[in-house]
Coordinates of C-alpha atoms and ligand atoms in Angstrom, one line a residue:
M1400 CA 152.7 -0.3 -114.4
T1401 CA 149.6 -1.5 -112.5
E1402 CA 148.1 -4.8 -112.1
T1403 CA 144.5 -3.9 -112.7
T1404 CA 142.3 -7.1 -113.6
S1405 CA 139.3 -7.9 -114.9
I1406 CA 139.1 -11.2 -113.2
P1407 CA 138.2 -12.2 -109.3
P1408 CA 141.5 -11.8 -107.5
L1409 CA 140.6 -15.2 -105.5
R1410 CA 141.2 -16.9 -108.7
L1411 CA 144.5 -15.6 -109.0
R1412 CA 148.0 -16.7 -107.7
Q1413 CA 151.5 -16.1 -108.4
L1414 CA 154.1 -19.0 -108.4
G1415 CA 157.3 -17.9 -107.5
D1416 CA 158.1 -14.4 -106.9
K1417 CA 159.7 -12.9 -110.1
A1418 CA 159.1 -9.8 -111.4
V1419 CA 157.2 -8.6 -114.5
N1420 CA 159.7 -7.7 -117.3
P1421 CA 158.3 -4.5 -119.0
D1422 CA 161.0 -5.1 -121.7
G1423 CA 159.8 -8.3 -123.0
A1424 CA 158.5 -8.6 -126.6
Y1425 CA 154.9 -10.1 -125.2
V1426 CA 152.6 -11.7 -122.6
L1427 CA 152.5 -15.2 -123.0
H1428 CA 149.4 -17.3 -121.9
W1429 CA 150.4 -21.0 -121.7
M1430 CA 147.1 -22.9 -122.4
T1431 CA 147.1 -26.1 -120.7
A1432 CA 144.0 -27.2 -118.8
Y1433 CA 141.2 -24.9 -120.3
R1434 CA 141.7 -25.4 -123.9
R1435 CA 139.3 -22.7 -125.3
V1436 CA 139.1 -18.9 -126.4
G1437 CA 136.0 -18.0 -124.8
W1438 CA 134.7 -17.8 -121.0
N1439 CA 138.2 -18.2 -119.7
F1440 CA 139.5 -16.3 -116.8
A1441 CA 143.3 -17.3 -117.6
L1442 CA 143.0 -15.8 -121.2
Q1443 CA 141.1 -12.9 -120.1
R1444 CA 143.9 -12.2 -117.3
A1445 CA 146.7 -12.4 -119.8
V1446 CA 144.3 -10.2 -122.3
D1447 CA 144.5 -7.7 -119.0
W1448 CA 148.1 -8.0 -119.2
A1449 CA 148.7 -7.3 -122.9
V1450 CA 146.7 -4.4 -122.8
D1451 CA 148.3 -3.0 -119.7
L1452 CA 151.6 -3.2 -121.1
N1453 CA 150.6 -2.9 -124.6
K1454 CA 152.1 -5.7 -125.7
P1455 CA 151.3 -8.5 -128.5
L1456 CA 149.8 -11.2 -126.9
V1457 CA 151.1 -15.1 -127.4
V1458 CA 148.7 -17.9 -126.5
F1459 CA 150.9 -21.1 -126.6
E1460 CA 149.0 -24.3 -126.7
A1461 CA 151.2 -27.8 -126.5
L1462 CA 150.5 -31.2 -126.5
R1463 CA 153.2 -33.5 -125.0
C1464 CA 153.8 -37.4 -125.8
D1465 CA 155.0 -38.5 -122.7
Y1466 CA 152.3 -38.4 -120.1
R1467 CA 150.5 -41.3 -118.5
W1468 CA 148.0 -42.9 -121.0
A1469 CA 148.9 -40.7 -124.0
S1470 CA 146.7 -42.5 -126.5
D1471 CA 145.6 -41.9 -130.2
R1472 CA 142.2 -41.3 -128.2
L1473 CA 143.5 -38.4 -126.2
H1474 CA 145.7 -36.6 -128.7
Y1475 CA 143.2 -36.6 -131.4
F1476 CA 140.5 -35.3 -129.4
I1477 CA 143.4 -32.6 -128.0
I1478 CA 144.3 -31.9 -131.4
Q1479 CA 140.8 -31.3 -132.9
G1480 CA 140.5 -28.7 -130.1
M1481 CA 143.6 -27.2 -130.8
A1482 CA 142.3 -26.8 -134.4
D1483 CA 139.5 -24.7 -133.2
N1484 CA 141.2 -22.7 -131.1
Q1485 CA 143.7 -21.7 -134.2
R1486 CA 140.1 -21.0 -136.1
A1487 CA 139.0 -18.8 -133.4
L1488 CA 141.9 -16.6 -133.1
S1489 CA 143.2 -16.4 -136.6
A1490 CA 141.2 -13.0 -136.9
S1491 CA 142.1 -11.8 -133.8
P1492 CA 145.8 -9.6 -132.8
V1493 CA 146.7 -12.5 -130.9
S1494 CA 149.5 -14.8 -132.2
Y1495 CA 148.7 -18.7 -131.5
F1496 CA 151.2 -21.3 -131.3
P1497 CA 150.2 -24.5 -131.2
Y1498 CA 153.0 -27.4 -130.7
V1499 CA 152.5 -31.3 -130.7
E1500 CA 155.5 -32.8 -129.8
P1501 CA 156.9 -35.3 -132.3
T1502 CA 159.0 -37.3 -130.0
R1503 CA 159.5 -37.7 -126.6
G1504 CA 161.6 -34.8 -125.0
D1505 CA 161.7 -32.4 -128.1
G1506 CA 159.6 -30.3 -126.7
Q1507 CA 162.2 -29.7 -123.6
G1508 CA 163.3 -26.2 -123.1
L1509 CA 160.7 -24.8 -125.3
L1510 CA 158.6 -23.2 -122.6
A1511 CA 161.6 -21.7 -121.2
E1512 CA 162.8 -20.3 -124.5
L1513 CA 159.3 -18.6 -124.9
A1514 CA 159.0 -17.1 -121.7
R1515 CA 162.5 -15.8 -121.9
H1516 CA 161.1 -13.5 -124.2
S1517 CA 158.1 -12.6 -122.2
C1518 CA 156.8 -9.8 -119.9
V1519 CA 154.6 -12.0 -117.8
V1520 CA 153.1 -15.8 -118.3
T1521 CA 149.9 -16.8 -117.3
S1522 CA 148.5 -20.4 -117.0
D1523 CA 145.8 -22.5 -115.9
D1524 CA 145.5 -24.1 -111.8
F1525 CA 144.3 -27.4 -112.5
P1526 CA 144.5 -29.2 -109.5
C1527 CA 144.9 -32.9 -110.6
F1528 CA 147.0 -35.4 -112.9
F1529 CA 150.6 -34.0 -113.8
L1530 CA 149.8 -30.7 -114.0
P1531 CA 150.3 -29.3 -110.8
R1532 CA 153.6 -30.9 -110.8
M1533 CA 154.7 -29.2 -114.3
M1534 CA 153.8 -25.9 -112.8
R1535 CA 155.9 -26.3 -110.1
A1536 CA 158.8 -27.3 -112.5
A1537 CA 157.6 -24.7 -115.0
A1538 CA 158.1 -22.0 -112.5
R1539 CA 161.9 -22.7 -112.0
Q1540 CA 162.4 -22.1 -115.5
I1541 CA 160.6 -19.3 -116.2
P1542 CA 162.3 -16.1 -115.5
V1543 CA 159.4 -13.5 -115.1
R1544 CA 156.1 -13.0 -113.4
F1545 CA 154.4 -16.2 -113.4
E1546 CA 150.5 -16.6 -112.7
L1547 CA 148.0 -19.4 -112.3
I1548 CA 144.5 -18.9 -112.7
D1549 CA 141.5 -21.2 -111.3
S1550 CA 138.7 -21.7 -114.4
N1551 CA 137.8 -24.6 -112.9
G1552 CA 134.3 -24.3 -111.5
L1553 CA 131.6 -21.6 -110.5
L1554 CA 133.2 -21.5 -106.7
P1555 CA 136.8 -20.2 -106.8
M1556 CA 138.9 -23.2 -105.4
R1557 CA 140.2 -20.8 -102.6
A1558 CA 136.7 -20.0 -101.6
A1559 CA 136.7 -23.0 -99.3
D1560 CA 139.2 -23.7 -96.9
K1561 CA 138.2 -27.2 -95.8
V1562 CA 137.7 -30.4 -97.5
F1563 CA 134.0 -31.5 -97.5
A1564 CA 133.3 -35.4 -96.5
R1565 CA 130.0 -35.6 -98.3
A1566 CA 128.0 -34.0 -101.1
Y1567 CA 125.4 -32.7 -98.5
D1568 CA 127.6 -30.6 -96.4
F1569 CA 129.3 -28.9 -99.8
R1570 CA 125.9 -28.1 -100.7
R1571 CA 125.0 -26.5 -97.8
F1572 CA 128.3 -24.5 -97.9
L1573 CA 127.4 -23.5 -101.7
Q1574 CA 123.9 -22.5 -100.7
R1575 CA 125.4 -20.1 -98.3
K1576 CA 128.5 -18.8 -100.3
L1577 CA 128.1 -19.0 -103.7
R1578 CA 125.9 -16.4 -104.5
P1579 CA 128.4 -13.7 -105.3
H1580 CA 130.5 -15.3 -107.7
L1581 CA 127.5 -15.9 -109.6
D1582 CA 127.9 -12.2 -110.5
E1583 CA 131.8 -12.7 -111.5
F1584 CA 131.7 -14.5 -114.7
P1585 CA 134.4 -14.6 -117.3
A1586 CA 133.7 -13.0 -120.6
P1587 CA 132.4 -14.9 -123.4
N1588 CA 134.8 -13.4 -125.7
P1589 CA 137.8 -11.8 -123.8
L1590 CA 139.3 -10.7 -127.0
R1591 CA 136.1 -8.4 -128.2
G1592 CA 136.6 -4.5 -128.6
V1593 CA 140.5 -5.3 -127.5
K1594 CA 143.2 -3.5 -129.4
L1595 CA 146.5 -4.9 -129.1
P1596 CA 149.8 -4.6 -130.8
Q1597 CA 150.8 -7.7 -133.2
L1598 CA 154.0 -9.8 -133.2
A1599 CA 155.7 -9.8 -136.5
E1600 CA 156.9 -13.4 -135.8
L1601 CA 158.1 -15.3 -133.1
P1602 CA 162.1 -15.5 -133.2
E1603 CA 163.3 -18.0 -136.0
S1604 CA 165.8 -19.4 -133.5
L1605 CA 162.5 -21.0 -131.7
T1606 CA 160.2 -21.8 -134.3
L1607 CA 163.1 -23.5 -136.4
R1608 CA 163.9 -25.8 -133.3
W1609 CA 160.3 -26.1 -132.4
P1610 CA 157.8 -25.8 -135.7
A1611 CA 154.3 -25.2 -135.0
A1612 CA 152.0 -28.1 -135.2
P1613 CA 150.3 -28.8 -138.6
L1614 CA 147.0 -28.8 -137.3
A1615 CA 144.7 -28.5 -140.4
K1616 CA 146.6 -32.0 -141.4
L1617 CA 146.5 -33.4 -138.0
A1618 CA 143.0 -32.9 -137.3
A1619 CA 141.9 -34.2 -140.5
T1620 CA 139.9 -37.5 -140.8
P1621 CA 141.0 -40.2 -141.3
M1622 CA 143.4 -39.4 -138.7
D1623 CA 146.8 -40.1 -138.7
M1624 CA 148.5 -40.6 -135.1
T1625 CA 151.0 -43.5 -136.5
R1626 CA 153.8 -40.9 -136.1
F1627 CA 153.6 -40.2 -132.1
P1628 CA 155.4 -42.5 -129.7
I1629 CA 151.6 -42.8 -128.2
D1630 CA 149.3 -45.8 -127.2
H1631 CA 147.8 -46.8 -130.7
S1632 CA 145.9 -49.8 -129.0
V1633 CA 143.2 -46.9 -127.7
P1634 CA 141.5 -45.9 -130.7
A1635 CA 140.1 -41.9 -131.7
A1636 CA 136.4 -42.0 -130.0
P1637 CA 133.5 -41.4 -132.2
I1638 CA 132.9 -37.9 -130.7
D1639 CA 134.9 -34.8 -132.1
G1640 CA 136.9 -32.7 -129.5
G1641 CA 137.2 -29.0 -129.5
S1642 CA 135.2 -26.0 -128.4
E1643 CA 133.1 -26.1 -131.7
S1644 CA 131.7 -29.6 -130.9
A1645 CA 131.4 -28.8 -127.4
T1646 CA 129.0 -25.8 -128.0
A1647 CA 127.0 -27.7 -130.4
C1648 CA 126.7 -30.3 -127.6
L1649 CA 125.9 -28.0 -125.3
R1650 CA 123.0 -26.7 -127.6
S1651 CA 121.4 -29.5 -128.6
F1652 CA 121.4 -31.1 -124.6
V1653 CA 119.8 -27.6 -123.8
A1654 CA 117.4 -27.9 -126.7
E1655 CA 116.4 -31.9 -126.5
K1656 CA 117.3 -33.3 -123.5
L1657 CA 117.3 -31.1 -120.4
T1658 CA 113.6 -31.1 -119.7
R1659 CA 114.1 -35.0 -119.4
Y1660 CA 117.2 -34.9 -117.6
D1661 CA 115.5 -36.9 -114.7
E1662 CA 115.1 -39.9 -116.9
R1663 CA 119.0 -39.9 -117.3
N1664 CA 119.3 -43.2 -115.4
Q1665 CA 117.8 -45.0 -118.4
P1666 CA 120.5 -46.5 -120.3
D1667 CA 118.1 -47.2 -123.5
D1668 CA 117.0 -43.0 -123.2
D1669 CA 120.2 -41.3 -122.6
T1670 CA 119.3 -37.9 -121.4
A1671 CA 122.4 -36.9 -119.8
S1672 CA 124.4 -34.1 -121.6
G1673 CA 127.6 -35.7 -123.1
L1674 CA 129.7 -32.8 -121.7
S1675 CA 132.1 -34.4 -119.4
P1676 CA 135.1 -35.0 -122.3
Y1677 CA 134.4 -31.1 -123.1
L1678 CA 134.5 -29.9 -119.5
H1679 CA 137.7 -32.0 -118.8
F1680 CA 139.7 -30.7 -121.7
G1681 CA 138.6 -27.3 -121.1
H1682 CA 136.7 -27.3 -124.5
I1683 CA 133.7 -25.6 -122.7
S1684 CA 133.4 -23.5 -119.7
P1685 CA 130.9 -24.8 -116.9
H1686 CA 130.1 -20.6 -116.5
Q1687 CA 128.9 -21.0 -120.2
V1688 CA 127.2 -24.5 -119.5
F1689 CA 125.5 -22.8 -116.6
A1690 CA 124.8 -19.5 -118.3
D1691 CA 123.2 -21.3 -121.0
V1692 CA 121.1 -24.0 -118.9
T1693 CA 119.5 -21.1 -116.5
S1694 CA 118.6 -18.8 -119.5
S1695 CA 116.8 -21.6 -121.1
A1696 CA 115.1 -22.1 -118.1
G1697 CA 114.1 -18.4 -117.4
W1698 CA 116.0 -18.6 -114.2
N1699 CA 117.4 -15.3 -112.6
S1700 CA 119.6 -14.7 -109.5
D1701 CA 116.8 -13.8 -107.1
D1702 CA 115.5 -17.3 -107.6
F1703 CA 118.4 -18.5 -105.9
A1704 CA 117.5 -20.1 -102.5
D1705 CA 120.2 -19.4 -99.9
T1706 CA 118.0 -20.8 -97.3
A1707 CA 118.0 -24.5 -98.8
K1708 CA 120.0 -26.2 -95.8
G1709 CA 121.7 -28.7 -97.9
S1710 CA 118.6 -29.6 -100.2
S1711 CA 119.6 -30.0 -103.6
S1712 CA 115.6 -29.7 -104.4
G1713 CA 114.3 -25.8 -104.2
W1714 CA 118.1 -24.7 -104.1
W1715 CA 117.5 -22.9 -107.9
G1716 CA 113.9 -22.3 -107.6
T1717 CA 113.6 -23.9 -111.1
S1718 CA 112.3 -27.3 -112.4
E1719 CA 113.4 -30.7 -111.2
A1720 CA 115.3 -31.7 -114.2
V1721 CA 117.2 -28.2 -114.3
E1722 CA 117.9 -28.3 -110.3
S1723 CA 119.4 -32.0 -110.7
F1724 CA 121.6 -30.9 -113.7
L1725 CA 122.5 -28.0 -111.6
D1726 CA 123.5 -30.1 -108.6
E1727 CA 125.8 -32.7 -111.0
L1728 CA 127.3 -29.7 -112.6
I1729 CA 128.3 -27.6 -109.5
T1730 CA 127.9 -29.6 -106.0
W1731 CA 129.0 -32.9 -107.5
R1732 CA 131.4 -31.7 -110.2
E1733 CA 132.9 -29.0 -107.9
L1734 CA 133.1 -31.5 -104.9
G1735 CA 136.2 -33.1 -106.5
Y1736 CA 137.9 -30.3 -107.0
N1737 CA 137.6 -29.1 -103.7
M1738 CA 139.5 -32.5 -102.8
C1739 CA 142.2 -32.6 -105.2
W1740 CA 143.1 -28.8 -104.5
Q1741 CA 143.2 -29.4 -100.8
R1742 CA 144.5 -33.2 -100.4
D1743 CA 147.9 -34.4 -102.4
D1744 CA 146.9 -37.9 -101.5
Y1745 CA 143.2 -37.6 -103.4
D1746 CA 144.3 -40.8 -105.5
R1747 CA 145.7 -42.9 -102.7
Y1748 CA 143.6 -45.9 -101.0
E1749 CA 144.5 -43.9 -97.3
S1750 CA 142.6 -41.1 -98.7
L1751 CA 139.2 -43.3 -98.0
P1752 CA 137.1 -42.3 -94.7
D1753 CA 137.7 -44.5 -91.9
W1754 CA 135.1 -46.1 -91.8
A1755 CA 135.3 -47.3 -95.2
Q1756 CA 138.9 -48.6 -94.8
T1757 CA 138.0 -50.7 -92.0
T1758 CA 134.8 -52.4 -92.9
L1759 CA 136.7 -53.1 -96.5
A1760 CA 139.7 -54.4 -94.3
E1761 CA 137.2 -56.5 -92.4
H1762 CA 136.3 -58.0 -95.6
T1763 CA 139.2 -58.1 -97.8
A1764 CA 139.8 -61.9 -96.9
D1765 CA 136.1 -62.9 -97.9
R1766 CA 135.6 -65.6 -100.8
R1767 CA 135.0 -64.0 -104.1
A1768 CA 132.8 -65.9 -106.5
Y1769 CA 134.5 -64.3 -109.5
V1770 CA 137.9 -62.9 -109.2
Y1771 CA 139.3 -61.2 -112.7
G1772 CA 142.6 -59.4 -113.3
L1773 CA 143.1 -56.1 -115.3
E1774 CA 143.5 -58.0 -118.6
E1775 CA 139.9 -60.0 -118.3
F1776 CA 138.4 -56.6 -117.3
A1777 CA 140.2 -54.5 -119.8
Q1778 CA 139.0 -57.0 -122.5
A1779 CA 135.2 -57.1 -120.8
R1780 CA 135.7 -61.0 -120.3
T1781 CA 133.5 -61.4 -117.4
H1782 CA 130.7 -63.6 -116.6
D1783 CA 128.3 -60.7 -116.9
E1784 CA 126.8 -59.3 -119.8
L1785 CA 126.0 -56.1 -118.6
W1786 CA 129.2 -55.1 -117.0
N1787 CA 131.0 -56.4 -120.3
A1788 CA 128.5 -54.0 -122.3
A1789 CA 129.4 -51.1 -120.3
Q1790 CA 133.0 -52.0 -120.7
R1791 CA 132.6 -52.3 -124.4
Q1792 CA 131.1 -48.9 -124.6
L1793 CA 134.1 -47.5 -122.5
L1794 CA 136.5 -49.2 -125.1
R1795 CA 134.5 -48.0 -128.1
E1796 CA 133.5 -44.6 -127.2
G1797 CA 135.7 -43.4 -123.9
R1798 CA 132.5 -43.0 -121.9
I1799 CA 130.4 -45.3 -120.1
H1800 CA 126.3 -44.0 -119.2
N1801 CA 125.9 -42.3 -116.0
Y1802 CA 124.4 -45.0 -114.1
L1803 CA 126.1 -47.8 -115.5
R1804 CA 129.3 -46.3 -114.7
M1805 CA 128.8 -46.8 -110.8
L1806 CA 127.7 -50.3 -111.4
W1807 CA 131.0 -50.9 -113.5
G1808 CA 132.9 -49.6 -110.5
K1809 CA 131.0 -51.5 -107.8
K1810 CA 131.4 -54.9 -110.0
I1811 CA 135.4 -54.3 -109.9
L1812 CA 135.1 -54.0 -106.2
E1813 CA 133.3 -57.3 -105.8
W1814 CA 135.3 -59.2 -108.6
S1815 CA 138.7 -58.2 -107.7
A1816 CA 141.3 -59.8 -105.3
S1817 CA 141.4 -56.9 -102.7
P1818 CA 139.9 -53.4 -102.7
R1819 CA 143.4 -52.1 -103.4
E1820 CA 143.6 -53.7 -106.5
A1821 CA 139.9 -53.0 -107.4
L1822 CA 141.2 -49.3 -107.0
D1823 CA 144.3 -49.8 -109.4
V1824 CA 142.3 -51.4 -111.9
M1825 CA 139.3 -48.7 -111.8
I1826 CA 142.3 -46.0 -112.2
E1827 CA 144.0 -47.6 -115.0
L1828 CA 140.8 -48.4 -117.0
N1829 CA 139.3 -45.0 -116.4
N1830 CA 141.9 -43.2 -117.0
K1831 CA 143.4 -44.9 -120.0
L1832 CA 140.0 -45.2 -121.8
A1833 CA 137.6 -42.5 -120.9
L1834 CA 137.6 -39.2 -122.5
D1835 CA 136.7 -37.5 -119.0
G1836 CA 139.2 -39.5 -117.0
R1837 CA 142.5 -38.0 -115.5
N1838 CA 140.0 -35.4 -113.9
P1839 CA 138.9 -34.5 -110.1
N1840 CA 135.7 -36.2 -111.2
S1841 CA 137.9 -39.3 -111.9
Y1842 CA 138.6 -39.8 -108.5
S1843 CA 135.4 -38.6 -106.8
G1844 CA 133.7 -41.6 -109.2
I1845 CA 136.2 -44.2 -108.3
F1846 CA 136.6 -43.4 -104.8
W1847 CA 132.3 -43.1 -104.3
V1848 CA 132.7 -46.8 -105.3
L1849 CA 134.9 -47.4 -102.0
G1850 CA 132.9 -45.4 -100.0
R1851 CA 134.3 -41.8 -100.4
Y1852 CA 131.2 -39.2 -100.0
D1853 CA 129.0 -41.8 -99.0
R1854 CA 127.9 -43.2 -95.8
A1855 CA 127.8 -47.1 -94.2
W1856 CA 124.9 -49.0 -95.4
G1857 CA 123.1 -51.9 -94.1
P1858 CA 122.9 -55.1 -93.9
E1859 CA 126.6 -55.5 -93.9
R1860 CA 127.3 -57.9 -97.1
P1861 CA 130.7 -60.1 -98.1
I1862 CA 133.3 -58.1 -99.9
F1863 CA 131.4 -54.9 -99.6
G1864 CA 130.9 -54.7 -95.8
K1865 CA 129.0 -51.8 -94.9
I1866 CA 129.8 -50.1 -98.5
R1867 CA 127.0 -49.3 -100.8
Y1868 CA 126.0 -52.5 -103.0
M1869 CA 124.7 -52.5 -106.5
S1870 CA 123.6 -55.3 -108.6
S1871 CA 123.6 -56.3 -112.1
E1872 CA 120.1 -58.2 -111.7
N1873 CA 118.3 -55.4 -110.4
T1874 CA 120.1 -52.8 -112.4
A1875 CA 118.5 -55.0 -115.6
R1876 CA 115.1 -55.2 -113.6
K1877 CA 114.7 -51.5 -112.8
L1878 CA 116.3 -50.0 -116.0
R1879 CA 115.6 -50.2 -119.5
V1880 CA 118.9 -52.1 -121.2
A1881 CA 117.6 -54.2 -123.9
C1882 CA 118.6 -51.7 -126.9
Y1883 CA 121.8 -51.0 -124.7
L1884 CA 122.5 -54.6 -124.6
E1885 CA 121.9 -54.8 -128.1
K1886 CA 124.4 -51.8 -129.0
Y1887 CA 127.3 -53.2 -126.9
G1888 CA 126.4 -56.8 -126.3
S1889 CA 129.1 -59.5 -127.2
N1890 CA 126.8 -59.9 -130.4
A1891 CA 127.0 -56.4 -131.8
S1892 CA 129.3 -55.4 -134.4
S1893 CA 131.7 -52.9 -132.9
Ligands
FAD607 C1 133.4 -45.3 -111.3 C2 132.9 -43.7 -112.0 C3 134.1 -43.0 -112.6 C4 133.9 -41.8 -112.9 N1 135.0 -41.1 -113.6 C5 134.7 -39.7 -114.3 C6 135.6 -39.2 -114.9 O1 136.6 -39.9 -115.0 N2 135.4 -38.1 -115.2 C7 134.3 -37.2 -114.9 O2 133.8 -36.3 -115.4 N3 133.2 -38.0 -114.2 C8 133.4 -39.1 -113.9 N4 132.4 -39.9 -113.0 C9 131.1 -39.0 -112.7 C10 130.2 -39.3 -113.6 O3 129.7 -40.4 -114.0 C11 130.2 -38.3 -114.9 O4 130.9 -36.9 -114.6 C12 128.9 -38.4 -116.0 O5 128.5 -39.6 -116.2 C13 129.4 -37.6 -117.1 O6 128.4 -37.9 -118.4 P1 127.7 -36.4 -118.6 O7 128.7 -35.1 -118.9 O8 126.7 -36.9 -119.5 O9 127.2 -36.1 -117.0 P2 125.7 -35.1 -116.7 O10 124.6 -35.9 -116.1 O11 125.1 -34.5 -118.0 O12 126.2 -33.8 -116.0 C14 126.7 -32.7 -116.1 C15 127.9 -32.7 -116.0 O13 128.2 -32.7 -114.3 C16 129.3 -33.5 -113.8 N5 128.8 -34.6 -112.9 C17 127.8 -35.5 -113.5 N6 127.5 -36.6 -112.6 C18 128.7 -36.2 -111.7 C19 129.5 -37.1 -110.8 N7 128.7 -38.2 -110.2 N8 130.5 -36.7 -109.9 C20 130.7 -35.5 -110.6 N9 130.5 -34.7 -111.5 C21 129.6 -35.2 -112.2 C22 130.2 -33.7 -114.8 O14 130.9 -32.5 -115.2 C23 129.0 -33.7 -115.8 O15 129.8 -33.5 -117.3 C24 132.7 -41.3 -112.7 C25 131.5 -42.0 -112.0 C26 131.9 -43.1 -111.3 C27 130.8 -43.9 -110.7

């Protein structure tokens, strides 16, 4: 038995030191963060093992009901993705086993039981939320070799051994180090041309106790999530989850919006991609996004400028619109992964830079013209119509327009009793309501509001001190918001 692999070794790590069991019945891929079939290093690694050992491959995708912020919104989006995966794997030699936990604790023991019959287990190396903790616990229960694979971004997380304090520094690093990784993409279809023995069925002892989820029924419209012990006050969002919708979203962005991406700050003419929920749940890969965007721009790797010296413009040698999209997708997105991967305290107030903590402390006692608590913020009951509109969009759609999301955070800082309370409110609302919440970028965005990745600004202001300030009046003056206010204002029908 060899350990040949078609994925970059830098993306692979073993948790614990257990050995492969060549007598196991199958290779087990436990799909946790990157819930898709194509462009998936972890699944590709599992396929490598199955071919190597000449064993069947089982893909196990589970949904627990006891994680923080579990709601109809998140459940439905994930279940739609599971239905897509089932369809995508139905004609393949892979056995797909979807499990949706009916009541708290029912799923306990399932992974260990599946792993007990396996040769080797692969899963995703996601650096945030409850997943790192869950993986450490799983490693204790899995009796065979257990590997985690990093499919997070274009730069493998282990390619950088320091935390970057500013996007500029990270971009400079990427301009020097990213190029070779652009030649190491996951296979668009890791099962193409692969011949594997097929598993007749999973042991009955297992499927009787943990029956496969009836996905066609669960993913149907209208949905019925009432049977699950999750938060039913957060309704499903009006966009569909899953790799099929993700690919459609990418195609329509590339065809209709990409050339106008520069205008994305205009709330009335939103030209951003809308891809963040799909990226978060792993329904689409950043590699696929990169490949489609650069091929539509006629880009080739010779255009990559490793001399760009930290500037976002001129790096990719393509149009301004494409350059700025790639800068968000790569520099800004992967900056957050870099942080979460290396610092366990990424979600703690104390992880803010010293200058930000100092200036916020100096202004904590400043008089606030308005002070709201979590419930008033949550119900969009502030004095500010534009802020309320942004919060209503979050409540209804699970997203906030890109630019207004920054304003949303800055006002929570301004109208909370203290910066620490503001942090708690932002984390709670963002992670509970946003489809793309609970992600490294959630913490990048929320902590950016409080000074992370930013510099000190003048003049020094009440409450904010030297933290960058934003005002609703300026935003409304600078941007076109009339349609946005009509759509999400207090008089709009929901
Ligand atoms: C207070 C606050 C909270 C935020 N919470 C989240 C969150 O929970 N999840 C999340 O993915 N992003 C978050 N962001 C970052 C950003 O707002 C979203 O990534 C972006 O709005 C997603 O929309 P899009 O997919 O249309 O982005 P596009 O503009 O089309 O960008 C493409 C992709 O690039 C990445 N990206 C874009 N802007 C940023 C950014 N500023 N920082 C990091 N990555 C970026 C995202 O993965 C995005 O999907 C937050 C920002 C703020 C200010």
